[in-house]
Every structure is written in C-alpha cells, then in structure tokens.
C-alpha cells in the first residue's frame, strides 16, 4: 500500500509473524489466500488488509492492479493490487496489526526506494533473465526481497515512468546470483503446534 507517513510519500510493509506456516519473519505486503466467499481477488486483498493491519476497504483508494504472477513453487497465482491509504499516518508505530499474522509494520519513503544509490544490490529473479533490487532496511533489521521486491520494483518503475521496458535484464553470461535470505528462526514448540 502507498501511504503518507509524517508527510512523506511511502510504502507500507508488514513482517510476517514467526508462527506463520510459510514465509515467517519475511517482509511482505498485506495479503493472503482467496476465500470461497470472496467475490473477487480485489475483495480478497481488501479483506486480508483489514485482517492483518485493520485498514478497512473504505480507507483505501484502489489505484490499479499489477499483473498476476505465480508464487515461488507455482502452486498459486498472486494477484497484486496497488492502493493508497486515504488517511495520513502520523506515527507508524501506532498502526495496529493482528499479532497472530504480523510481527510488525514499517514504511519506507518512496524517495528512498527510487534512490539510484539504494537500488544497486541487484539479484536475479528466480531463474528468469530479470533482475530486481533487494532493499535492506537497517532500522527494521529486515530485507525486502523475492516476489515482494520484484512487484515493488515494477510498481516503482511505473511511478518513475520507466515502465516495463525499464526492467533490468541480466547481461548475457553474467554471473548474477539469486538472493538467499538468512534462514528464519525456528518456531518454538508452542508455535509449531499452533500451525499444525
């Protein structure tokens, strides 16, 4: 979600709770699986945002959608939407969130995300020819990478008016590695039982 934090245009992120079955402790956007009762993927996205960070659909201006992409193991299709939070955020630490699903919420200013000096850590997206920047967020001690960073890069290129043609392609024969995050901390016994 695009937002304004202390007067600064930013992007809102979550860190998934350490008890989650998949992607625990990873930076992400609010979202999740479509329920049979959801009339559309957009309804799913808005429902999940409310479940995770208590932001209601009427508090979001939906600006558009990003092309659907498969998840890492191609078991589901991820349909991203771009939205703008209508109300400015004065203090990011005051954003409430569902502690069963989210460990914390943070934001990154769009100017920082577009800063060429901060877009130099490029990695290969899966086994494709495309590269994307990985963002390490020092103050949050986390890294925005994978599908989240790839989608973010595509949206930012559109904001910067570079469009899809501005995508960074790996040079032929270049040895550009995929990003390998540190392993997540092991779930405690009680957490493992909660997700089983």
JSON list of C-alpha atoms in Angstrom, two decimals:
[
{"chain": "A", "resi": 1, "resn": "UNK", "atom": "CA", "xyz": [0.00, 0.00, 0.00]},
{"chain": "A", "resi": 2, "resn": "UNK", "atom": "CA", "xyz": [1.12, 3.51, -0.83]},
{"chain": "A", "resi": 3, "resn": "UNK", "atom": "CA", "xyz": [0.72, 5.90, 2.07]},
{"chain": "A", "resi": 4, "resn": "UNK", "atom": "CA", "xyz": [1.89, 9.17, 3.57]},
{"chain": "A", "resi": 5, "resn": "UNK", "atom": "CA", "xyz": [3.86, 8.85, 6.82]},
{"chain": "A", "resi": 6, "resn": "UNK", "atom": "CA", "xyz": [4.68, 12.08, 8.66]},
{"chain": "A", "resi": 7, "resn": "UNK", "atom": "CA", "xyz": [4.03, 13.98, 5.42]},
{"chain": "A", "resi": 8, "resn": "UNK", "atom": "CA", "xyz": [6.34, 11.73, 3.36]},
{"chain": "A", "resi": 9, "resn": "UNK", "atom": "CA", "xyz": [5.02, 9.56, 0.48]},
{"chain": "A", "resi": 10, "resn": "UNK", "atom": "CA", "xyz": [5.90, 5.98, 1.47]},
{"chain": "A", "resi": 11, "resn": "UNK", "atom": "CA", "xyz": [5.13, 2.29, 1.04]},
{"chain": "A", "resi": 12, "resn": "UNK", "atom": "CA", "xyz": [3.70, 0.26, 3.93]},
{"chain": "A", "resi": 13, "resn": "UNK", "atom": "CA", "xyz": [5.13, -3.20, 4.65]},
{"chain": "A", "resi": 14, "resn": "UNK", "atom": "CA", "xyz": [4.47, -5.93, 7.16]},
{"chain": "A", "resi": 15, "resn": "UNK", "atom": "CA", "xyz": [6.80, -8.52, 8.63]},
{"chain": "A", "resi": 16, "resn": "UNK", "atom": "CA", "xyz": [5.04, -11.86, 8.83]},
{"chain": "A", "resi": 17, "resn": "UNK", "atom": "CA", "xyz": [4.68, -13.34, 12.32]},
{"chain": "A", "resi": 18, "resn": "UNK", "atom": "CA", "xyz": [7.19, -16.00, 13.38]},
{"chain": "A", "resi": 19, "resn": "UNK", "atom": "CA", "xyz": [4.38, -18.54, 13.96]},
{"chain": "A", "resi": 20, "resn": "UNK", "atom": "CA", "xyz": [3.19, -18.47, 10.33]},
{"chain": "A", "resi": 21, "resn": "UNK", "atom": "CA", "xyz": [3.49, -21.70, 8.38]},
{"chain": "A", "resi": 22, "resn": "UNK", "atom": "CA", "xyz": [5.02, -20.00, 5.31]},
{"chain": "A", "resi": 23, "resn": "UNK", "atom": "CA", "xyz": [7.36, -17.03, 4.91]},
{"chain": "A", "resi": 24, "resn": "UNK", "atom": "CA", "xyz": [7.60, -16.39, 8.64]},
{"chain": "A", "resi": 25, "resn": "UNK", "atom": "CA", "xyz": [9.64, -13.33, 9.56]},
{"chain": "A", "resi": 26, "resn": "UNK", "atom": "CA", "xyz": [9.69, -12.10, 5.94]},
{"chain": "A", "resi": 27, "resn": "UNK", "atom": "CA", "xyz": [8.82, -8.61, 4.72]},
{"chain": "A", "resi": 28, "resn": "UNK", "atom": "CA", "xyz": [5.65, -8.57, 2.68]},
{"chain": "A", "resi": 29, "resn": "UNK", "atom": "CA", "xyz": [2.59, -6.61, 1.68]},
{"chain": "A", "resi": 30, "resn": "UNK", "atom": "CA", "xyz": [-0.72, -7.39, 3.37]},
{"chain": "A", "resi": 31, "resn": "UNK", "atom": "CA", "xyz": [-2.47, -10.22, 1.54]},
{"chain": "A", "resi": 32, "resn": "UNK", "atom": "CA", "xyz": [-3.38, -13.87, 1.54]},
{"chain": "A", "resi": 33, "resn": "UNK", "atom": "CA", "xyz": [-5.39, -16.68, 0.01]},
{"chain": "A", "resi": 34, "resn": "UNK", "atom": "CA", "xyz": [-8.78, -16.14, -1.55]},
{"chain": "A", "resi": 35, "resn": "UNK", "atom": "CA", "xyz": [-11.68, -17.48, 0.47]},
{"chain": "A", "resi": 36, "resn": "UNK", "atom": "CA", "xyz": [-14.60, -19.17, -1.33]},
{"chain": "A", "resi": 37, "resn": "UNK", "atom": "CA", "xyz": [-16.82, -16.31, -0.13]},
{"chain": "A", "resi": 38, "resn": "UNK", "atom": "CA", "xyz": [-14.60, -13.60, -1.68]},
{"chain": "A", "resi": 39, "resn": "UNK", "atom": "CA", "xyz": [-16.32, -12.33, -4.85]},
{"chain": "A", "resi": 40, "resn": "UNK", "atom": "CA", "xyz": [-13.01, -11.26, -6.44]},
{"chain": "A", "resi": 41, "resn": "UNK", "atom": "CA", "xyz": [-9.25, -11.11, -5.93]},
{"chain": "A", "resi": 42, "resn": "UNK", "atom": "CA", "xyz": [-9.64, -7.42, -5.06]},
{"chain": "A", "resi": 43, "resn": "UNK", "atom": "CA", "xyz": [-12.13, -8.36, -2.33]},
{"chain": "A", "resi": 44, "resn": "UNK", "atom": "CA", "xyz": [-9.55, -10.84, -1.03]},
{"chain": "A", "resi": 45, "resn": "UNK", "atom": "CA", "xyz": [-6.82, -8.19, -0.96]},
{"chain": "A", "resi": 46, "resn": "UNK", "atom": "CA", "xyz": [-9.01, -5.72, 0.90]},
{"chain": "A", "resi": 47, "resn": "UNK", "atom": "CA", "xyz": [-10.28, -8.35, 3.36]},
{"chain": "A", "resi": 48, "resn": "UNK", "atom": "CA", "xyz": [-6.73, -9.53, 4.08]},
{"chain": "A", "resi": 49, "resn": "UNK", "atom": "CA", "xyz": [-5.55, -5.95, 4.63]},
{"chain": "A", "resi": 50, "resn": "UNK", "atom": "CA", "xyz": [-8.28, -5.44, 7.19]},
{"chain": "A", "resi": 51, "resn": "UNK", "atom": "CA", "xyz": [-7.49, -8.78, 8.88]},
{"chain": "A", "resi": 52, "resn": "UNK", "atom": "CA", "xyz": [-3.75, -8.07, 9.05]},
{"chain": "A", "resi": 53, "resn": "UNK", "atom": "CA", "xyz": [-3.45, -4.31, 9.66]},
{"chain": "A", "resi": 54, "resn": "UNK", "atom": "CA", "xyz": [-7.04, -3.28, 10.48]},
{"chain": "A", "resi": 55, "resn": "UNK", "atom": "CA", "xyz": [-7.29, -0.93, 7.48]},
{"chain": "A", "resi": 56, "resn": "UNK", "atom": "CA", "xyz": [-10.85, -1.09, 6.08]},
{"chain": "A", "resi": 57, "resn": "UNK", "atom": "CA", "xyz": [-11.68, -1.11, 2.37]},
{"chain": "A", "resi": 58, "resn": "UNK", "atom": "CA", "xyz": [-13.25, 2.36, 2.62]},
{"chain": "A", "resi": 59, "resn": "UNK", "atom": "CA", "xyz": [-9.89, 3.69, 3.87]},
{"chain": "A", "resi": 60, "resn": "UNK", "atom": "CA", "xyz": [-8.11, 2.59, 0.67]},
{"chain": "A", "resi": 61, "resn": "UNK", "atom": "CA", "xyz": [-8.24, 4.13, -2.79]},
{"chain": "A", "resi": 62, "resn": "UNK", "atom": "CA", "xyz": [-7.51, 1.29, -5.21]},
{"chain": "A", "resi": 63, "resn": "UNK", "atom": "CA", "xyz": [-5.27, 2.69, -7.95]},
{"chain": "A", "resi": 64, "resn": "UNK", "atom": "CA", "xyz": [-4.89, -0.41, -10.08]},
{"chain": "A", "resi": 65, "resn": "UNK", "atom": "CA", "xyz": [-3.62, -3.93, -10.27]},
{"chain": "A", "resi": 66, "resn": "UNK", "atom": "CA", "xyz": [-0.27, -5.44, -11.15]},
{"chain": "A", "resi": 67, "resn": "UNK", "atom": "CA", "xyz": [-0.07, -8.46, -13.47]},
{"chain": "A", "resi": 68, "resn": "UNK", "atom": "CA", "xyz": [-0.70, -11.76, -11.70]},
{"chain": "A", "resi": 69, "resn": "UNK", "atom": "CA", "xyz": [2.36, -13.91, -11.07]},
{"chain": "A", "resi": 70, "resn": "UNK", "atom": "CA", "xyz": [2.92, -17.43, -9.75]},
{"chain": "A", "resi": 71, "resn": "UNK", "atom": "CA", "xyz": [4.32, -17.87, -6.27]},
{"chain": "A", "resi": 72, "resn": "UNK", "atom": "CA", "xyz": [7.78, -19.40, -5.85]},
{"chain": "A", "resi": 73, "resn": "UNK", "atom": "CA", "xyz": [6.71, -23.03, -6.24]},
{"chain": "A", "resi": 74, "resn": "UNK", "atom": "CA", "xyz": [3.94, -22.29, -8.77]},
{"chain": "A", "resi": 75, "resn": "UNK", "atom": "CA", "xyz": [1.19, -23.64, -6.52]},
{"chain": "A", "resi": 76, "resn": "UNK", "atom": "CA", "xyz": [-0.89, -20.45, -6.63]},
{"chain": "A", "resi": 77, "resn": "UNK", "atom": "CA", "xyz": [-1.30, -17.21, -8.53]},
{"chain": "A", "resi": 78, "resn": "UNK", "atom": "CA", "xyz": [-0.51, -13.95, -6.72]},
{"chain": "A", "resi": 79, "resn": "UNK", "atom": "CA", "xyz": [-2.69, -11.02, -7.85]},
{"chain": "A", "resi": 80, "resn": "UNK", "atom": "CA", "xyz": [-1.24, -7.74, -6.51]},
{"chain": "A", "resi": 81, "resn": "UNK", "atom": "CA", "xyz": [-3.25, -4.53, -6.27]},
{"chain": "A", "resi": 82, "resn": "UNK", "atom": "CA", "xyz": [-1.90, -1.05, -5.71]},
{"chain": "A", "resi": 83, "resn": "UNK", "atom": "CA", "xyz": [-3.78, 1.05, -3.21]},
{"chain": "A", "resi": 84, "resn": "UNK", "atom": "CA", "xyz": [-3.35, 4.37, -1.46]},
{"chain": "A", "resi": 85, "resn": "UNK", "atom": "CA", "xyz": [-4.27, 4.81, 2.20]},
{"chain": "A", "resi": 86, "resn": "UNK", "atom": "CA", "xyz": [-6.59, 7.81, 2.31]},
{"chain": "A", "resi": 87, "resn": "UNK", "atom": "CA", "xyz": [-5.61, 8.87, 5.83]},
{"chain": "A", "resi": 88, "resn": "UNK", "atom": "CA", "xyz": [-2.02, 10.00, 6.52]},
{"chain": "A", "resi": 89, "resn": "UNK", "atom": "CA", "xyz": [-0.08, 8.12, 9.17]},
{"chain": "A", "resi": 90, "resn": "UNK", "atom": "CA", "xyz": [1.48, 10.34, 11.81]},
{"chain": "A", "resi": 91, "resn": "UNK", "atom": "CA", "xyz": [3.31, 7.62, 13.72]},
{"chain": "A", "resi": 92, "resn": "UNK", "atom": "CA", "xyz": [3.98, 4.25, 12.08]},
{"chain": "A", "resi": 93, "resn": "UNK", "atom": "CA", "xyz": [4.39, 2.64, 15.50]},
{"chain": "A", "resi": 94, "resn": "UNK", "atom": "CA", "xyz": [0.72, 3.44, 16.17]},
{"chain": "A", "resi": 95, "resn": "UNK", "atom": "CA", "xyz": [-0.53, 1.34, 13.22]},
{"chain": "A", "resi": 96, "resn": "UNK", "atom": "CA", "xyz": [-2.40, -1.56, 14.81]},
{"chain": "A", "resi": 97, "resn": "UNK", "atom": "CA", "xyz": [-1.94, -5.06, 13.43]},
{"chain": "A", "resi": 98, "resn": "UNK", "atom": "CA", "xyz": [-3.03, -8.64, 14.03]},
{"chain": "A", "resi": 99, "resn": "UNK", "atom": "CA", "xyz": [-0.21, -10.17, 16.09]},
{"chain": "A", "resi": 100, "resn": "UNK", "atom": "CA", "xyz": [-1.26, -13.68, 15.03]},
{"chain": "A", "resi": 101, "resn": "UNK", "atom": "CA", "xyz": [-0.29, -12.84, 11.44]},
{"chain": "A", "resi": 102, "resn": "UNK", "atom": "CA", "xyz": [2.02, -9.82, 11.61]},
{"chain": "A", "resi": 103, "resn": "UNK", "atom": "CA", "xyz": [5.15, -9.28, 13.68]},
{"chain": "A", "resi": 104, "resn": "UNK", "atom": "CA", "xyz": [5.47, -5.58, 12.87]},
{"chain": "A", "resi": 105, "resn": "UNK", "atom": "CA", "xyz": [4.57, -2.84, 10.40]},
{"chain": "A", "resi": 106, "resn": "UNK", "atom": "CA", "xyz": [7.02, -0.37, 8.88]},
{"chain": "A", "resi": 107, "resn": "UNK", "atom": "CA", "xyz": [7.26, 2.02, 5.96]},
{"chain": "A", "resi": 108, "resn": "UNK", "atom": "CA", "xyz": [9.94, 3.11, 3.51]},
{"chain": "A", "resi": 109, "resn": "UNK", "atom": "CA", "xyz": [9.81, 6.54, 1.84]},
{"chain": "A", "resi": 110, "resn": "UNK", "atom": "CA", "xyz": [9.26, 6.30, -1.93]},
{"chain": "A", "resi": 111, "resn": "UNK", "atom": "CA", "xyz": [12.22, 8.64, -2.49]},
{"chain": "A", "resi": 112, "resn": "UNK", "atom": "CA", "xyz": [14.46, 6.10, -0.72]},
{"chain": "A", "resi": 113, "resn": "UNK", "atom": "CA", "xyz": [13.06, 3.27, -2.82]},
{"chain": "A", "resi": 114, "resn": "UNK", "atom": "CA", "xyz": [13.70, 5.25, -6.03]},
{"chain": "A", "resi": 115, "resn": "UNK", "atom": "CA", "xyz": [17.16, 6.48, -4.98]},
{"chain": "A", "resi": 116, "resn": "UNK", "atom": "CA", "xyz": [19.65, 5.03, -7.51]},
{"chain": "A", "resi": 117, "resn": "UNK", "atom": "CA", "xyz": [22.24, 4.71, -4.72]},
{"chain": "A", "resi": 118, "resn": "UNK", "atom": "CA", "xyz": [19.89, 2.33, -2.88]},
{"chain": "A", "resi": 119, "resn": "UNK", "atom": "CA", "xyz": [18.96, 0.32, -5.98]},
{"chain": "A", "resi": 120, "resn": "UNK", "atom": "CA", "xyz": [22.40, -1.16, -6.57]},
{"chain": "A", "resi": 121, "resn": "UNK", "atom": "CA", "xyz": [22.04, -4.54, -4.85]},
{"chain": "A", "resi": 122, "resn": "UNK", "atom": "CA", "xyz": [20.58, -6.35, -7.86]},
{"chain": "A", "resi": 123, "resn": "UNK", "atom": "CA", "xyz": [19.76, -10.04, -7.84]},
{"chain": "A", "resi": 124, "resn": "UNK", "atom": "CA", "xyz": [18.25, -12.41, -10.37]},
{"chain": "A", "resi": 125, "resn": "UNK", "atom": "CA", "xyz": [14.51, -13.00, -10.09]},
{"chain": "A", "resi": 126, "resn": "UNK", "atom": "CA", "xyz": [14.11, -16.75, -9.75]},
{"chain": "A", "resi": 127, "resn": "UNK", "atom": "CA", "xyz": [15.55, -18.37, -12.86]},
{"chain": "A", "resi": 128, "resn": "UNK", "atom": "CA", "xyz": [14.47, -15.58, -15.20]},
{"chain": "A", "resi": 129, "resn": "UNK", "atom": "CA", "xyz": [16.55, -13.08, -17.14]},
{"chain": "A", "resi": 130, "resn": "UNK", "atom": "CA", "xyz": [15.28, -10.22, -14.96]},
{"chain": "A", "resi": 131, "resn": "UNK", "atom": "CA", "xyz": [17.00, -8.53, -12.05]},
{"chain": "A", "resi": 132, "resn": "UNK", "atom": "CA", "xyz": [15.49, -6.58, -9.20]},
{"chain": "A", "resi": 133, "resn": "UNK", "atom": "CA", "xyz": [16.85, -4.58, -6.27]},
{"chain": "A", "resi": 134, "resn": "UNK", "atom": "CA", "xyz": [16.88, -6.03, -2.77]},
{"chain": "A", "resi": 135, "resn": "UNK", "atom": "CA", "xyz": [16.35, -3.48, -0.01]},
{"chain": "A", "resi": 136, "resn": "UNK", "atom": "CA", "xyz": [17.91, -3.99, 3.41]},
{"chain": "A", "resi": 137, "resn": "UNK", "atom": "CA", "xyz": [16.07, -1.86, 5.95]},
{"chain": "A", "resi": 138, "resn": "UNK", "atom": "CA", "xyz": [18.65, -1.16, 8.65]},
{"chain": "A", "resi": 139, "resn": "UNK", "atom": "CA", "xyz": [16.31, 0.40, 11.22]},
{"chain": "A", "resi": 140, "resn": "UNK", "atom": "CA", "xyz": [13.93, -2.59, 10.96]},
{"chain": "A", "resi": 141, "resn": "UNK", "atom": "CA", "xyz": [16.69, -5.21, 10.61]},
{"chain": "A", "resi": 142, "resn": "UNK", "atom": "CA", "xyz": [14.92, -6.88, 7.70]},
{"chain": "A", "resi": 143, "resn": "UNK", "atom": "CA", "xyz": [15.25, -7.25, 3.95]},
{"chain": "A", "resi": 144, "resn": "UNK", "atom": "CA", "xyz": [12.62, -6.71, 1.26]},
{"chain": "A", "resi": 145, "resn": "UNK", "atom": "CA", "xyz": [13.33, -9.39, -1.37]},
{"chain": "A", "resi": 146, "resn": "UNK", "atom": "CA", "xyz": [11.69, -12.06, -3.53]},
{"chain": "A", "resi": 147, "resn": "UNK", "atom": "CA", "xyz": [8.26, -11.58, -5.06]},
{"chain": "A", "resi": 148, "resn": "UNK", "atom": "CA", "xyz": [7.57, -8.61, -2.76]},
{"chain": "A", "resi": 149, "resn": "UNK", "atom": "CA", "xyz": [10.65, -6.73, -4.01]},
{"chain": "A", "resi": 150, "resn": "UNK", "atom": "CA", "xyz": [10.04, -7.79, -7.62]},
{"chain": "A", "resi": 151, "resn": "UNK", "atom": "CA", "xyz": [6.47, -6.45, -7.56]},
{"chain": "A", "resi": 152, "resn": "UNK", "atom": "CA", "xyz": [7.63, -3.32, -5.72]},
{"chain": "A", "resi": 153, "resn": "UNK", "atom": "CA", "xyz": [10.28, -2.72, -8.40]},
{"chain": "A", "resi": 154, "resn": "UNK", "atom": "CA", "xyz": [7.68, -3.00, -11.17]},
{"chain": "A", "resi": 155, "resn": "UNK", "atom": "CA", "xyz": [5.34, -0.56, -9.45]},
{"chain": "A", "resi": 156, "resn": "UNK", "atom": "CA", "xyz": [8.18, 1.88, -8.71]},
{"chain": "A", "resi": 157, "resn": "UNK", "atom": "CA", "xyz": [9.31, 1.79, -12.34]},
{"chain": "A", "resi": 158, "resn": "UNK", "atom": "CA", "xyz": [5.79, 2.78, -13.35]},
{"chain": "A", "resi": 159, "resn": "UNK", "atom": "CA", "xyz": [5.80, 5.60, -10.77]},
{"chain": "A", "resi": 160, "resn": "UNK", "atom": "CA", "xyz": [9.15, 6.75, -12.20]},
{"chain": "A", "resi": 161, "resn": "UNK", "atom": "CA", "xyz": [7.62, 6.35, -15.69]},
{"chain": "A", "resi": 162, "resn": "UNK", "atom": "CA", "xyz": [10.25, 3.82, -16.78]},
{"chain": "A", "resi": 163, "resn": "UNK", "atom": "CA", "xyz": [7.52, 1.26, -17.50]},
{"chain": "A", "resi": 164, "resn": "UNK", "atom": "CA", "xyz": [8.10, -2.44, -18.23]},
{"chain": "A", "resi": 165, "resn": "UNK", "atom": "CA", "xyz": [10.78, -1.57, -20.80]},
{"chain": "A", "resi": 166, "resn": "UNK", "atom": "CA", "xyz": [12.86, -0.19, -17.92]},
{"chain": "A", "resi": 167, "resn": "UNK", "atom": "CA", "xyz": [13.14, -3.63, -16.34]},
{"chain": "A", "resi": 168, "resn": "UNK", "atom": "CA", "xyz": [16.71, -4.62, -15.71]},
{"chain": "A", "resi": 169, "resn": "UNK", "atom": "CA", "xyz": [17.78, -7.62, -17.75]},
{"chain": "A", "resi": 170, "resn": "UNK", "atom": "CA", "xyz": [20.73, -9.78, -16.75]},
{"chain": "A", "resi": 171, "resn": "UNK", "atom": "CA", "xyz": [23.55, -9.34, -19.27]},
{"chain": "A", "resi": 172, "resn": "UNK", "atom": "CA", "xyz": [24.18, -12.46, -21.34]},
{"chain": "A", "resi": 173, "resn": "UNK", "atom": "CA", "xyz": [26.57, -14.77, -19.50]},
{"chain": "A", "resi": 174, "resn": "UNK", "atom": "CA", "xyz": [26.59, -12.63, -16.33]},
{"chain": "A", "resi": 175, "resn": "UNK", "atom": "CA", "xyz": [27.01, -14.48, -13.06]},
{"chain": "A", "resi": 176, "resn": "UNK", "atom": "CA", "xyz": [24.23, -12.72, -11.15]},
{"chain": "A", "resi": 177, "resn": "UNK", "atom": "CA", "xyz": [23.04, -14.77, -8.21]},
{"chain": "A", "resi": 178, "resn": "UNK", "atom": "CA", "xyz": [19.60, -15.24, -6.75]},
{"chain": "A", "resi": 179, "resn": "UNK", "atom": "CA", "xyz": [19.08, -13.71, -3.30]},
{"chain": "A", "resi": 180, "resn": "UNK", "atom": "CA", "xyz": [19.44, -16.18, -0.44]},
{"chain": "A", "resi": 181, "resn": "UNK", "atom": "CA", "xyz": [17.96, -14.84, 2.80]},
{"chain": "A", "resi": 182, "resn": "UNK", "atom": "CA", "xyz": [19.11, -15.95, 6.20]},
{"chain": "A", "resi": 183, "resn": "UNK", "atom": "CA", "xyz": [17.02, -18.87, 7.44]},
{"chain": "A", "resi": 184, "resn": "UNK", "atom": "CA", "xyz": [14.07, -17.85, 9.62]},
{"chain": "A", "resi": 185, "resn": "UNK", "atom": "CA", "xyz": [14.31, -18.51, 13.32]},
{"chain": "A", "resi": 186, "resn": "UNK", "atom": "CA", "xyz": [12.87, -21.91, 14.25]},
{"chain": "A", "resi": 187, "resn": "UNK", "atom": "CA", "xyz": [9.34, -21.88, 15.61]},
{"chain": "A", "resi": 188, "resn": "UNK", "atom": "CA", "xyz": [9.06, -22.65, 19.28]},
{"chain": "A", "resi": 189, "resn": "UNK", "atom": "CA", "xyz": [7.26, -25.82, 20.31]},
{"chain": "A", "resi": 190, "resn": "UNK", "atom": "CA", "xyz": [4.07, -23.89, 21.10]},
{"chain": "A", "resi": 191, "resn": "UNK", "atom": "CA", "xyz": [4.24, -22.06, 17.77]},
{"chain": "A", "resi": 192, "resn": "UNK", "atom": "CA", "xyz": [4.74, -25.30, 15.83]},
{"chain": "A", "resi": 193, "resn": "UNK", "atom": "CA", "xyz": [1.65, -26.79, 17.44]},
{"chain": "A", "resi": 194, "resn": "UNK", "atom": "CA", "xyz": [-0.40, -23.70, 16.60]},
{"chain": "A", "resi": 195, "resn": "UNK", "atom": "CA", "xyz": [0.31, -24.01, 12.89]},
{"chain": "A", "resi": 196, "resn": "UNK", "atom": "CA", "xyz": [-0.02, -27.78, 12.59]}
]
